[in-house]
Tab-separated table of C-alpha atoms in Angstrom:
chain	number	residue	atom	x	y	z
A	1	MET	CA	-3.138	-12.131	-13.734
A	2	LYS	CA	-4.388	-10.584	-10.561
A	3	ILE	CA	-7.255	-12.700	-8.739
A	4	ASN	CA	-9.702	-12.226	-6.202
A	5	GLN	CA	-11.851	-14.030	-3.964
A	6	GLU	CA	-14.510	-13.913	-6.670
A	7	ALA	CA	-12.252	-15.754	-9.137
A	8	HIS	CA	-12.755	-18.991	-7.502
A	9	THR	CA	-16.263	-19.215	-7.101
A	10	SER	CA	-17.169	-18.610	-10.733
A	11	HIS	CA	-16.989	-22.307	-12.155
A	12	ILE	CA	-19.794	-24.023	-14.157
A	13	SER	CA	-19.420	-26.992	-11.389
A	14	GLN	CA	-20.919	-26.292	-8.416
A	15	LYS	CA	-18.745	-29.008	-6.578
A	16	PHE	CA	-15.554	-27.498	-8.033
A	17	ASN	CA	-16.640	-24.475	-6.335
A	18	GLU	CA	-16.919	-26.133	-3.262
A	19	GLU	CA	-13.770	-28.263	-3.315
A	20	LEU	CA	-11.571	-25.059	-3.921
A	21	GLU	CA	-13.987	-23.324	-0.869
A	22	ASP	CA	-13.490	-26.284	1.107
A	23	ILE	CA	-9.299	-26.669	1.184
A	24	ARG	CA	-9.254	-22.890	1.645
A	25	SER	CA	-11.294	-23.491	5.036
A	26	GLN	CA	-9.541	-26.088	5.947
A	27	LEU	CA	-6.340	-24.622	5.440
A	28	LEU	CA	-7.620	-21.351	7.600
A	29	GLU	CA	-9.066	-23.908	10.529
A	30	MET	CA	-5.579	-25.700	10.337
A	31	GLY	CA	-4.097	-22.280	10.628
A	32	GLY	CA	-6.334	-20.798	13.733
A	33	LEU	CA	-5.109	-24.295	15.750
A	34	VAL	CA	-1.605	-23.685	15.242
A	35	GLU	CA	-1.449	-19.906	16.020
A	36	LYS	CA	-3.135	-21.134	19.320
A	37	GLN	CA	-0.428	-23.668	19.634
A	38	VAL	CA	2.408	-20.833	19.739
A	39	GLN	CA	0.101	-18.762	21.861
A	40	ASP	CA	-0.236	-21.418	24.941
A	41	ALA	CA	3.195	-22.393	24.015
A	42	VAL	CA	4.555	-18.882	24.779
A	43	ASP	CA	2.187	-18.594	27.677
A	44	SER	CA	3.206	-22.283	29.228
A	45	LEU	CA	7.086	-20.859	29.367
A	46	VAL	CA	6.339	-17.604	31.003
A	47	ASP	CA	3.968	-19.051	33.240
A	48	GLY	CA	5.630	-22.024	34.193
A	49	ASP	CA	2.876	-24.298	33.263
A	50	SER	CA	3.782	-27.598	32.724
A	51	ARG	CA	-0.065	-28.851	32.246
A	52	LEU	CA	-0.504	-26.264	29.277
A	53	ALA	CA	2.969	-27.337	27.759
A	54	SER	CA	1.574	-31.255	27.497
A	55	GLU	CA	-1.537	-29.985	25.892
A	56	VAL	CA	0.669	-28.036	23.305
A	57	ARG	CA	2.543	-31.261	22.386
A	58	LYS	CA	-0.545	-33.351	22.175
A	59	LYS	CA	-2.270	-30.975	19.925
A	60	ASP	CA	0.863	-31.827	17.402
A	61	LYS	CA	-1.281	-34.891	16.187
A	62	GLN	CA	-4.344	-33.021	15.401
A	63	VAL	CA	-2.061	-30.332	13.151
A	64	ASN	CA	-0.684	-33.340	11.249
A	65	GLN	CA	-3.684	-34.981	10.629
A	66	LEU	CA	-5.340	-31.903	9.318
A	67	GLN	CA	-2.083	-31.627	7.189
A	68	VAL	CA	-2.787	-35.008	5.636
A	69	GLU	CA	-6.193	-34.786	5.058
A	70	ILE	CA	-5.831	-31.223	2.990
A	71	ASP	CA	-3.187	-32.743	1.137
A	72	GLU	CA	-5.364	-35.695	0.246
A	73	ILE	CA	-7.796	-32.888	-0.652
A	74	CYS	CA	-5.304	-31.256	-2.865
A	75	THR	CA	-4.571	-34.510	-4.715
A	76	HIS	CA	-8.023	-35.162	-5.384
A	77	ILE	CA	-8.668	-31.867	-7.127
A	78	LEU	CA	-5.358	-32.013	-9.144
A	79	ALA	CA	-6.167	-35.363	-10.337
A	80	ARG	CA	-9.744	-35.024	-11.295
A	81	ARG	CA	-10.116	-31.698	-12.359
A	82	GLN	CA	-6.861	-30.468	-13.840
A	83	PRO	CA	-7.149	-27.129	-12.683
A	84	ALA	CA	-5.040	-23.954	-14.514
A	85	ALA	CA	-4.214	-20.727	-14.254
A	86	SER	CA	-5.295	-19.196	-10.543
A	87	ASP	CA	-7.147	-22.403	-9.657
A	88	LEU	CA	-3.535	-24.311	-9.972
A	89	ARG	CA	-1.945	-21.387	-8.037
A	90	LEU	CA	-4.808	-21.560	-5.215
A	91	VAL	CA	-4.171	-25.812	-4.822
A	92	LEU	CA	-0.306	-25.060	-4.995
A	93	ALA	CA	-0.510	-22.350	-2.455
A	94	VAL	CA	-2.400	-24.452	-0.196
A	95	ILE	CA	-0.491	-27.570	-0.366
A	96	ARG	CA	2.874	-25.099	0.624
A	97	ALA	CA	1.313	-23.563	3.347
A	98	THR	CA	0.016	-26.323	5.196
A	99	SER	CA	3.755	-27.834	5.276
A	100	ASP	CA	4.676	-24.538	6.898
A	101	LEU	CA	1.849	-24.265	9.388
A	102	GLU	CA	2.608	-27.963	10.408
A	103	ARG	CA	6.225	-27.011	11.068
A	104	ILE	CA	5.114	-23.910	12.755
A	105	GLY	CA	3.350	-26.426	15.045
A	106	ASP	CA	6.608	-28.544	15.349
A	107	GLU	CA	8.107	-25.105	16.676
A	108	ALA	CA	5.458	-24.939	19.376
A	109	SER	CA	5.824	-28.307	20.414
A	110	LYS	CA	9.664	-27.431	20.780
A	111	ILE	CA	8.809	-24.203	22.841
A	112	ALA	CA	6.564	-26.674	25.174
A	113	LYS	CA	9.026	-28.998	25.830
A	114	ALA	CA	11.556	-26.502	26.643
A	115	THR	CA	9.261	-25.589	28.927
A	116	LEU	CA	9.117	-29.187	30.632
A	117	ARG	CA	12.746	-29.316	30.619
A	118	LEU	CA	12.885	-25.947	32.614
A	119	ALA	CA	10.393	-27.351	35.588
A	120	GLU	CA	12.682	-30.417	36.123
A	121	GLU	CA	15.736	-28.117	35.895
A	122	GLY	CA	14.894	-24.969	37.648
A	123	THR	CA	13.211	-21.574	35.899
A	124	SER	CA	15.997	-19.312	33.981
A	125	PRO	CA	17.098	-16.274	35.607
A	126	ARG	CA	16.628	-14.135	32.408
A	127	GLY	CA	15.072	-14.279	28.570
A	128	TYR	CA	11.581	-14.268	29.552
A	129	ILE	CA	10.546	-10.985	28.847
A	130	GLU	CA	12.153	-11.602	25.514
A	131	ALA	CA	10.413	-14.437	24.790
A	132	ARG	CA	7.160	-13.032	25.471
A	133	HIS	CA	7.480	-10.008	23.197
A	134	LEU	CA	8.767	-11.835	20.391
A	135	GLY	CA	6.096	-14.712	20.780
A	136	SER	CA	3.693	-11.950	20.765
A	137	GLN	CA	4.624	-10.448	17.605
A	138	VAL	CA	5.371	-13.871	15.514
A	139	ARG	CA	1.409	-14.877	16.668
A	140	GLN	CA	0.537	-11.824	15.163
A	141	MET	CA	2.666	-12.367	12.094
A	142	VAL	CA	0.602	-15.576	11.713
A	143	GLN	CA	-2.620	-14.412	12.130
A	144	ASP	CA	-2.081	-11.430	9.658
A	145	ALA	CA	-0.470	-13.780	7.202
A	146	LEU	CA	-3.952	-16.305	7.200
A	147	ASN	CA	-6.111	-13.110	7.060
A	148	ALA	CA	-4.236	-12.216	4.299
A	149	PHE	CA	-4.651	-15.538	2.649
A	150	ALA	CA	-8.384	-15.642	3.611
A	151	ARG	CA	-8.725	-12.076	1.849
A	152	PHE	CA	-6.326	-12.336	-0.953
A	153	ASP	CA	-4.626	-9.181	0.308
A	154	THR	CA	-1.368	-8.548	-0.590
A	155	ALA	CA	-0.850	-5.681	0.984
A	156	GLN	CA	-1.241	-7.536	4.524
A	157	ALA	CA	1.040	-10.248	3.042
A	158	LEU	CA	3.656	-7.492	2.256
A	159	ALA	CA	3.330	-5.834	5.964
A	160	VAL	CA	3.874	-9.629	7.433
A	161	LEU	CA	7.152	-9.998	5.377
A	162	ARG	CA	8.462	-6.312	6.758
A	163	GLU	CA	7.357	-7.306	10.192
A	164	ASP	CA	9.939	-10.778	9.734
A	165	ASP	CA	12.783	-8.055	9.279
A	166	LYS	CA	11.886	-6.656	12.808
A	167	VAL	CA	11.713	-9.943	14.315
A	168	ASP	CA	15.481	-11.219	12.961
A	169	LEU	CA	16.850	-8.307	14.408
A	170	GLU	CA	15.369	-8.532	17.500
A	171	TYR	CA	16.200	-12.352	18.083
A	172	ARG	CA	19.904	-11.483	17.065
A	173	SER	CA	19.674	-8.481	20.042
A	174	ALA	CA	17.935	-10.897	22.552
A	175	THR	CA	20.451	-13.834	21.724
A	176	ARG	CA	23.522	-11.672	22.011
A	177	ALA	CA	22.312	-10.240	25.589
A	178	LEU	CA	21.457	-13.990	27.025
A	179	ILE	CA	25.084	-14.930	25.776
A	180	THR	CA	26.561	-12.040	27.493
A	181	PHE	CA	24.294	-12.757	30.758
A	182	MET	CA	25.594	-16.672	30.535
A	183	MET	CA	29.248	-15.640	30.174
A	184	GLU	CA	29.088	-13.686	33.515
A	185	ASP	CA	27.035	-16.354	35.191
A	186	PRO	CA	28.163	-19.762	33.805
A	187	ARG	CA	25.769	-21.509	36.570
A	188	SER	CA	22.725	-20.323	34.775
A	189	ILE	CA	24.263	-21.831	31.234
A	190	SER	CA	21.646	-24.826	31.323
A	191	GLN	CA	18.448	-22.889	31.964
A	192	VAL	CA	19.508	-19.908	29.694
A	193	MET	CA	20.171	-22.492	26.748
A	194	ASN	CA	16.575	-23.519	26.861
A	195	ILE	CA	15.142	-19.841	26.388
A	196	MET	CA	17.524	-19.431	23.581
A	197	TRP	CA	16.161	-22.437	22.037
A	198	VAL	CA	12.495	-21.118	22.354
A	199	LEU	CA	13.746	-17.566	21.173
A	200	ARG	CA	15.018	-19.560	18.096
A	201	SER	CA	11.934	-21.663	17.464
A	202	LEU	CA	9.891	-18.053	17.587
A	203	GLU	CA	12.213	-16.853	14.893
A	204	ARG	CA	11.609	-19.504	13.105
A	205	VAL	CA	7.653	-19.553	13.504
A	206	GLY	CA	8.441	-15.909	11.945
A	207	ASP	CA	9.932	-17.142	8.832
A	208	HIS	CA	6.873	-19.957	8.327
A	209	ALA	CA	4.540	-16.814	8.776
A	210	SER	CA	6.653	-15.169	5.744
A	211	ASN	CA	6.543	-17.821	3.456
A	212	LEU	CA	2.705	-17.986	4.140
A	213	ALA	CA	2.767	-14.334	2.859
A	214	GLU	CA	4.411	-15.281	0.193
A	215	TYR	CA	2.646	-17.996	-1.047
A	216	VAL	CA	-0.709	-15.196	-1.209
A	217	ILE	CA	1.615	-12.895	-3.665
A	218	TYR	CA	2.158	-16.186	-5.151
A	219	LEU	CA	-1.403	-16.870	-5.506
A	220	VAL	CA	-2.753	-13.351	-6.211
A	221	GLU	CA	-0.200	-11.725	-8.618
A	222	GLY	CA	1.157	-14.941	-10.062
A	223	GLU	CA	4.730	-13.865	-9.152
A	224	ASP	CA	6.991	-16.385	-7.269
A	225	VAL	CA	8.475	-14.222	-5.050
A	226	ARG	CA	10.498	-16.821	-2.530
A	227	TYR	CA	14.025	-15.656	-2.209
A	228	THR	CA	13.533	-12.507	-3.330
A	229	LYS	CA	14.085	-9.289	-1.345
A	230	THR	CA	11.275	-7.427	0.343
A	231	GLU	CA	11.978	-4.407	-1.964
A	232	LYS	CA	11.527	-6.334	-4.824
A	233	ILE	CA	8.612	-8.065	-3.801
A	234	GLU	CA	6.831	-3.974	-3.462
A	235	LYS	CA	7.606	-3.129	-6.514
A	236	VAL	CA	5.859	-6.362	-8.202
A	237	ILE	CA	2.444	-5.771	-5.925
A	238	ARG	CA	2.824	-2.120	-6.882
A	239	HIS	CA	3.297	-2.697	-10.681
A	240	GLU	CA	-0.019	-4.744	-10.630
A	241	GLU	CA	-1.789	-1.962	-9.000
A	242	ASP	CA	-0.459	0.969	-11.075
A	243	GLU	CA	-1.587	-1.614	-14.264
A	244	VAL	CA	-5.031	-1.927	-12.533
A	245	GLU	CA	-5.268	1.998	-11.936
A	246	GLY	CA	-4.117	2.697	-15.738
A	247	ASN	CA	-7.012	0.274	-17.090
A	248	LEU	CA	-9.364	1.791	-14.653
A	249	LEU	CA	-8.519	5.556	-15.986
A	250	GLY	CA	-8.496	4.042	-19.466
A	251	GLN	CA	-12.086	2.877	-19.099
A	252	ASP	CA	-13.205	6.282	-18.070
A	253	GLN	CA	-11.363	8.303	-21.427
A	254	PRO	CA	-14.451	9.197	-23.473
A	255	ASP	CA	-13.893	8.058	-27.338
A	256	LYS	CA	-12.409	10.603	-29.636
A	257	ASP	CA	-14.882	8.996	-32.277
A	258	GLU	CA	-17.927	10.147	-30.434
């Protein structure tokens, strides 16, 4: 059964309503924090800002703490409320999403670590433009996935999944170009390899953003679409939309017995 935001604000227990809204709000807070981590990590790399890179790494503890707190609330809800149907899906989706957000924070920390290494070894002659561009793409994916979660928007979630295919193509293209450059100039291998690890981390951020989008579809549609091709996921969403449209049309039909 397709659900929306109102489906989680109609319980008899006001406390239950508050608990469900609390985990969703905290998830979005955690998401905003890791999105900023990714942005700052890329900025620190491109600008050669070691201070900002160090701040990104320090924020990792805050992200980890938020995950622990959200998991504790979810565990409490599962034990005390024994939620069912869409409520259960919401709790499970939040638990899964916090895990991916924590890993996005880890990838941002890896990028910051690469920035600090480059500050010691010397800047790379290539790869910064690619890192900035890929970083902008995956940060937007994270933001869009979080917005989809906030609005129960499967259309936006599907758009995130489509964007991941583009990110994968650009990552492979950038990697091939950097490998070619290292073959032509072996003296740059150490520095360029740091950039390649950054690109790998950014590609992984895109993967985790895609996971967030899949959880939105699971939450709204009740379909587990992990390991499913984008084309099939699109059919799942369209099928549900067609059913809703058909029901509305049916309501508009006049009663033949009247």
